[in-house]
Structures are given as C-alpha cells and as structure tokens.
CSV table of C-alpha atoms in Angstrom, one decimal:
chain,number,residue,atom,x,y,z
A,1,MET,CA,0.0,0.0,0.0
A,2,ASN,CA,1.5,3.3,-1.1
A,3,PHE,CA,0.2,5.9,1.3
A,4,TYR,CA,2.0,8.7,-0.6
A,5,ARG,CA,-0.2,7.9,-3.6
A,6,LYS,CA,-3.3,7.9,-1.6
A,7,ALA,CA,-2.4,11.2,0.1
A,8,LEU,CA,-1.7,12.8,-3.3
A,9,HIS,CA,-5.0,11.4,-4.7
A,10,LEU,CA,-6.9,12.9,-1.8
A,11,GLY,CA,-5.0,16.1,-1.7
A,12,PHE,CA,-5.3,16.8,-5.4
A,13,GLY,CA,-9.0,15.8,-5.5
A,14,PHE,CA,-9.8,18.2,-2.6
A,15,LEU,CA,-7.7,20.9,-4.2
A,16,ILE,CA,-9.6,20.8,-7.5
A,17,PHE,CA,-12.9,20.4,-5.5
A,18,GLY,CA,-12.1,23.5,-3.5
A,19,LEU,CA,-10.9,25.5,-6.5
A,20,SER,CA,-14.3,24.7,-8.2
A,21,TYR,CA,-15.8,27.0,-5.6
A,22,VAL,CA,-13.2,29.7,-5.7
A,23,VAL,CA,-12.2,30.2,-9.4
A,24,SER,CA,-14.5,30.7,-12.4
A,25,TYR,CA,-15.5,27.5,-14.1
A,26,HIS,CA,-13.6,28.5,-17.3
A,27,LEU,CA,-10.4,29.2,-15.3
A,28,LEU,CA,-10.8,25.7,-13.7
A,29,GLY,CA,-11.1,24.2,-17.2
A,30,LEU,CA,-7.9,26.1,-18.3
A,31,LEU,CA,-6.1,24.8,-15.2
A,32,LEU,CA,-7.1,21.2,-15.9
A,33,VAL,CA,-6.1,21.4,-19.5
A,34,SER,CA,-2.8,23.0,-18.5
A,35,LEU,CA,-2.2,20.2,-16.0
A,36,VAL,CA,-2.8,17.6,-18.6
A,37,ILE,CA,-0.3,19.2,-20.9
A,38,LEU,CA,2.3,19.6,-18.2
A,39,ASN,CA,1.8,16.1,-17.0
A,40,SER,CA,2.0,14.7,-20.6
A,41,VAL,CA,5.3,16.5,-21.0
A,42,PHE,CA,6.5,15.0,-17.7
A,43,GLU,CA,5.4,11.5,-18.8
A,44,VAL,CA,7.4,11.8,-22.1
A,45,LEU,CA,10.5,13.0,-20.2
A,46,ARG,CA,10.1,10.3,-17.5
A,47,LEU,CA,9.6,7.5,-20.1
A,48,PHE,CA,12.3,8.6,-22.6
A,49,PHE,CA,14.8,10.8,-20.7
A,50,TYR,CA,14.6,9.4,-17.1
A,51,ASP,CA,18.3,9.8,-16.4
A,52,TYR,CA,18.2,13.5,-17.0
A,53,LEU,CA,15.3,14.3,-14.7
A,54,PRO,CA,16.1,15.9,-11.3
A,55,LEU,CA,14.6,15.2,-7.8
A,56,LYS,CA,13.9,11.5,-8.4
A,57,ARG,CA,13.7,10.9,-4.7
A,58,LEU,CA,10.6,13.1,-4.5
A,59,TRP,CA,8.5,11.7,-7.3
A,60,THR,CA,9.6,8.1,-7.9
A,61,PRO,CA,8.0,6.8,-4.7
A,62,LEU,CA,4.6,7.8,-6.2
A,63,PHE,CA,4.9,5.3,-9.0
A,64,LYS,CA,3.9,1.6,-8.9
A,65,LYS,CA,6.5,-0.8,-10.3
A,66,GLU,CA,4.5,-1.5,-13.4
A,67,GLU,CA,4.2,2.3,-14.1
A,68,PHE,CA,7.9,2.9,-14.5
A,69,TYR,CA,7.8,1.9,-18.2
A,70,LYS,CA,4.2,2.9,-18.9
A,71,ILE,CA,2.0,6.0,-18.7
A,72,SER,CA,1.2,6.6,-15.0
A,73,ASP,CA,-2.3,6.4,-13.4
A,74,GLY,CA,-1.9,10.0,-12.5
A,75,TRP,CA,-2.0,11.0,-16.1
A,76,PHE,CA,-5.2,8.9,-16.6
A,77,TYR,CA,-6.7,10.6,-13.5
A,78,LEU,CA,-6.0,14.1,-15.0
A,79,VAL,CA,-7.4,13.2,-18.4
A,80,GLY,CA,-10.5,11.5,-16.9
A,81,THR,CA,-11.1,14.5,-14.7
A,82,THR,CA,-10.6,17.0,-17.5
A,83,CYS,CA,-13.0,15.0,-19.7
A,84,LEU,CA,-15.5,15.1,-16.9
A,85,TYR,CA,-15.2,18.8,-16.7
A,86,TYR,CA,-16.1,19.2,-20.3
A,87,LEU,CA,-19.0,16.8,-20.1
A,88,VAL,CA,-21.0,18.1,-17.3
A,89,GLY,CA,-21.8,21.3,-15.3
A,90,LYS,CA,-20.2,22.5,-12.1
A,91,GLU,CA,-22.5,20.6,-9.7
A,92,ASP,CA,-22.1,17.3,-11.4
A,93,PHE,CA,-18.4,17.8,-11.8
A,94,ARG,CA,-18.1,18.3,-8.1
A,95,LEU,CA,-20.2,15.2,-7.4
A,96,ILE,CA,-18.2,12.8,-9.5
A,97,LEU,CA,-14.9,14.4,-8.5
A,98,LEU,CA,-15.7,13.9,-4.8
A,99,ILE,CA,-16.8,10.3,-5.4
A,100,LEU,CA,-13.5,9.7,-7.1
A,101,THR,CA,-11.5,11.5,-4.5
A,102,LEU,CA,-13.0,9.8,-1.5
A,103,SER,CA,-14.4,6.4,-2.6
A,104,ASP,CA,-11.4,5.2,-4.6
A,105,PRO,CA,-8.9,5.5,-1.7
A,106,ILE,CA,-11.4,4.1,0.8
A,107,ALA,CA,-12.0,1.1,-1.5
A,108,SER,CA,-8.2,0.6,-1.8
A,109,LEU,CA,-7.7,0.7,2.0
A,110,VAL,CA,-10.6,-1.6,2.8
A,111,GLY,CA,-9.6,-4.0,0.1
A,112,PHE,CA,-6.0,-4.0,1.2
A,113,TYR,CA,-6.6,-4.5,4.9
A,114,LEU,CA,-10.0,-6.3,5.0
A,115,GLY,CA,-10.3,-7.8,1.5
A,116,LYS,CA,-10.7,-11.6,1.3
A,117,LYS,CA,-12.5,-12.3,-2.0
A,118,LYS,CA,-10.4,-11.3,-5.0
A,119,ILE,CA,-12.5,-10.2,-8.0
A,120,PHE,CA,-10.2,-8.7,-10.7
A,121,ARG,CA,-6.5,-7.8,-10.8
A,122,GLY,CA,-6.2,-7.8,-7.0
A,123,LYS,CA,-9.3,-5.8,-6.4
A,124,THR,CA,-11.6,-7.3,-3.7
A,125,LEU,CA,-15.4,-7.5,-3.2
A,126,GLU,CA,-15.0,-5.8,0.2
A,127,GLY,CA,-13.2,-2.8,-1.5
A,128,GLY,CA,-16.0,-2.6,-4.1
A,129,VAL,CA,-18.6,-2.6,-1.4
A,130,ALA,CA,-16.7,0.2,0.4
A,131,PHE,CA,-16.6,2.2,-2.8
A,132,PHE,CA,-20.3,1.8,-3.2
A,133,LEU,CA,-21.1,2.8,0.3
A,134,MET,CA,-18.8,5.8,0.3
A,135,SER,CA,-20.3,6.9,-3.1
A,136,LEU,CA,-23.8,6.7,-1.6
A,137,LEU,CA,-22.6,8.8,1.3
A,138,VAL,CA,-21.1,11.4,-1.1
A,139,VAL,CA,-24.4,11.6,-3.1
A,140,LEU,CA,-26.4,12.0,0.1
A,141,LEU,CA,-24.1,14.8,1.3
A,142,LEU,CA,-24.0,16.7,-1.9
A,143,LYS,CA,-27.6,16.1,-3.2
A,144,GLY,CA,-29.5,15.8,0.0
A,145,SER,CA,-31.4,12.7,-1.1
A,146,LEU,CA,-30.8,9.5,-3.0
A,147,THR,CA,-32.9,9.0,-6.1
A,148,PHE,CA,-33.0,5.9,-8.3
A,149,GLN,CA,-30.8,7.6,-10.9
A,150,TYR,CA,-28.1,8.4,-8.4
A,151,PHE,CA,-28.3,4.9,-6.9
A,152,GLY,CA,-27.7,3.6,-10.4
A,153,LEU,CA,-24.8,6.0,-10.8
A,154,THR,CA,-23.1,4.7,-7.6
A,155,ALA,CA,-23.7,1.1,-8.6
A,156,LEU,CA,-22.3,1.7,-12.1
A,157,LEU,CA,-19.2,3.5,-10.7
A,158,SER,CA,-18.7,0.7,-8.2
A,159,PHE,CA,-18.6,-1.9,-10.9
A,160,ILE,CA,-16.2,0.2,-12.9
A,161,GLU,CA,-13.9,0.6,-9.9
A,162,LEU,CA,-14.0,-3.1,-9.3
A,163,LEU,CA,-13.6,-4.4,-12.9
A,164,THR,CA,-11.3,-1.9,-14.7
A,165,LYS,CA,-7.6,-1.3,-14.5
A,166,ARG,CA,-7.7,2.4,-15.2
A,167,ASP,CA,-10.6,3.3,-12.8
A,168,ASN,CA,-9.2,6.8,-12.3
A,169,PHE,CA,-9.9,7.4,-16.0
A,170,TRP,CA,-13.1,5.5,-16.4
A,171,ILE,CA,-15.0,6.6,-13.2
A,172,PRO,CA,-15.0,10.3,-14.2
A,173,LEU,CA,-15.6,9.6,-17.9
A,174,VAL,CA,-18.5,7.1,-17.4
A,175,GLY,CA,-19.9,9.1,-14.5
A,176,GLY,CA,-20.0,12.2,-16.6
A,177,LEU,CA,-21.6,10.4,-19.5
A,178,TYR,CA,-24.2,8.9,-17.2
A,179,LEU,CA,-25.1,12.3,-15.6
A,180,LYS,CA,-25.2,14.0,-19.0
A,181,TYR,CA,-27.4,11.5,-20.8
A,182,LEU,CA,-29.3,9.5,-18.2
A,183,VAL,CA,-30.1,11.9,-15.3
C-alpha cells in the first residue's frame, strides 16, 4: 500500500474540488487542460529521458513498479477529470470528483486490509462494497437525497472501480456520460 499515492490522490482531489468554488468555471477548465499538458510532457520526459530528470527521490515513490515503463495512473486521473469537466456542469463535476476523491482510496484501503474475495486484478469484493457505500454517502451529502438515478450511478461506478484497471480514468468519464445523458 503506497500511502503517498493515496495522500496525493486525496489532496489533489480536494484541491480541485475547493478550486471549483473559488475560481471561475472557465479558469478551472484552463487549469485542468494545462495540468494535462504539463503532466503529458513530464510523462514523455520520464519515459524517454529518465536519467536527465532531477529530484527523483521526490517523485519516484509515487509510481507503482508497473508504471515505470508505462504512462502513469496520475495521467489517466487528470485526463479523466478533464473529460468530466467538459461533459457536465459544475455541480455534477463536483459530485463525480468527490466520489473519485473519497471512494477510490477508501476502496483501496478496505480492500488491502480487510479484503478476502479477490475479483479482478487484486481488487476485492470488500473494496468494491466500500466504494459503493462511500459513493452513496457522497451523493447523500451533496444532493441531500438518493434518487433511483443516483443509486444507479453509484452502482455503475462501483462496478467500474471493481472491474477496470484504469478506474481513475473510467470513473469520471463514465460518471460524466451517465449524468449528462441519463439523469
């Protein structure tokens, strides 16, 4: 369990969530696109010019072993979040972002420490249930009630978290499409 990654995941999610209240919605979009571009440049430099990059002790602990020779999950997180921004309005953006920010690390922690039934690529049933319950709580906190459509959203996102490798990309993308076309 890489707690640095979880802390970064939470911190970045809360930062973007907070900024969505402080800066204009267009400025937030510009910030997200800029971060995707900067992170893309970093990924290219990291993958092809690793020896020339400074401060490796600061950023290498954030990567999984399998990410050293592939595009990192952080890049997929940024791209998924940016796609979400352009799919939905401010309130729906905040909802899916907060689900991703809170439910994904909770699922990981519960799966790591309490998980017994492996489902897919090391993900556990217990982690999936934790994701679902935390997502329900986020919906209740932000929306004030739980309708059938939002129950369906949390169930769909829970299956995505449980059954995909790049859940940090697919959760915001599918969540945004669901809210745009089905709610």
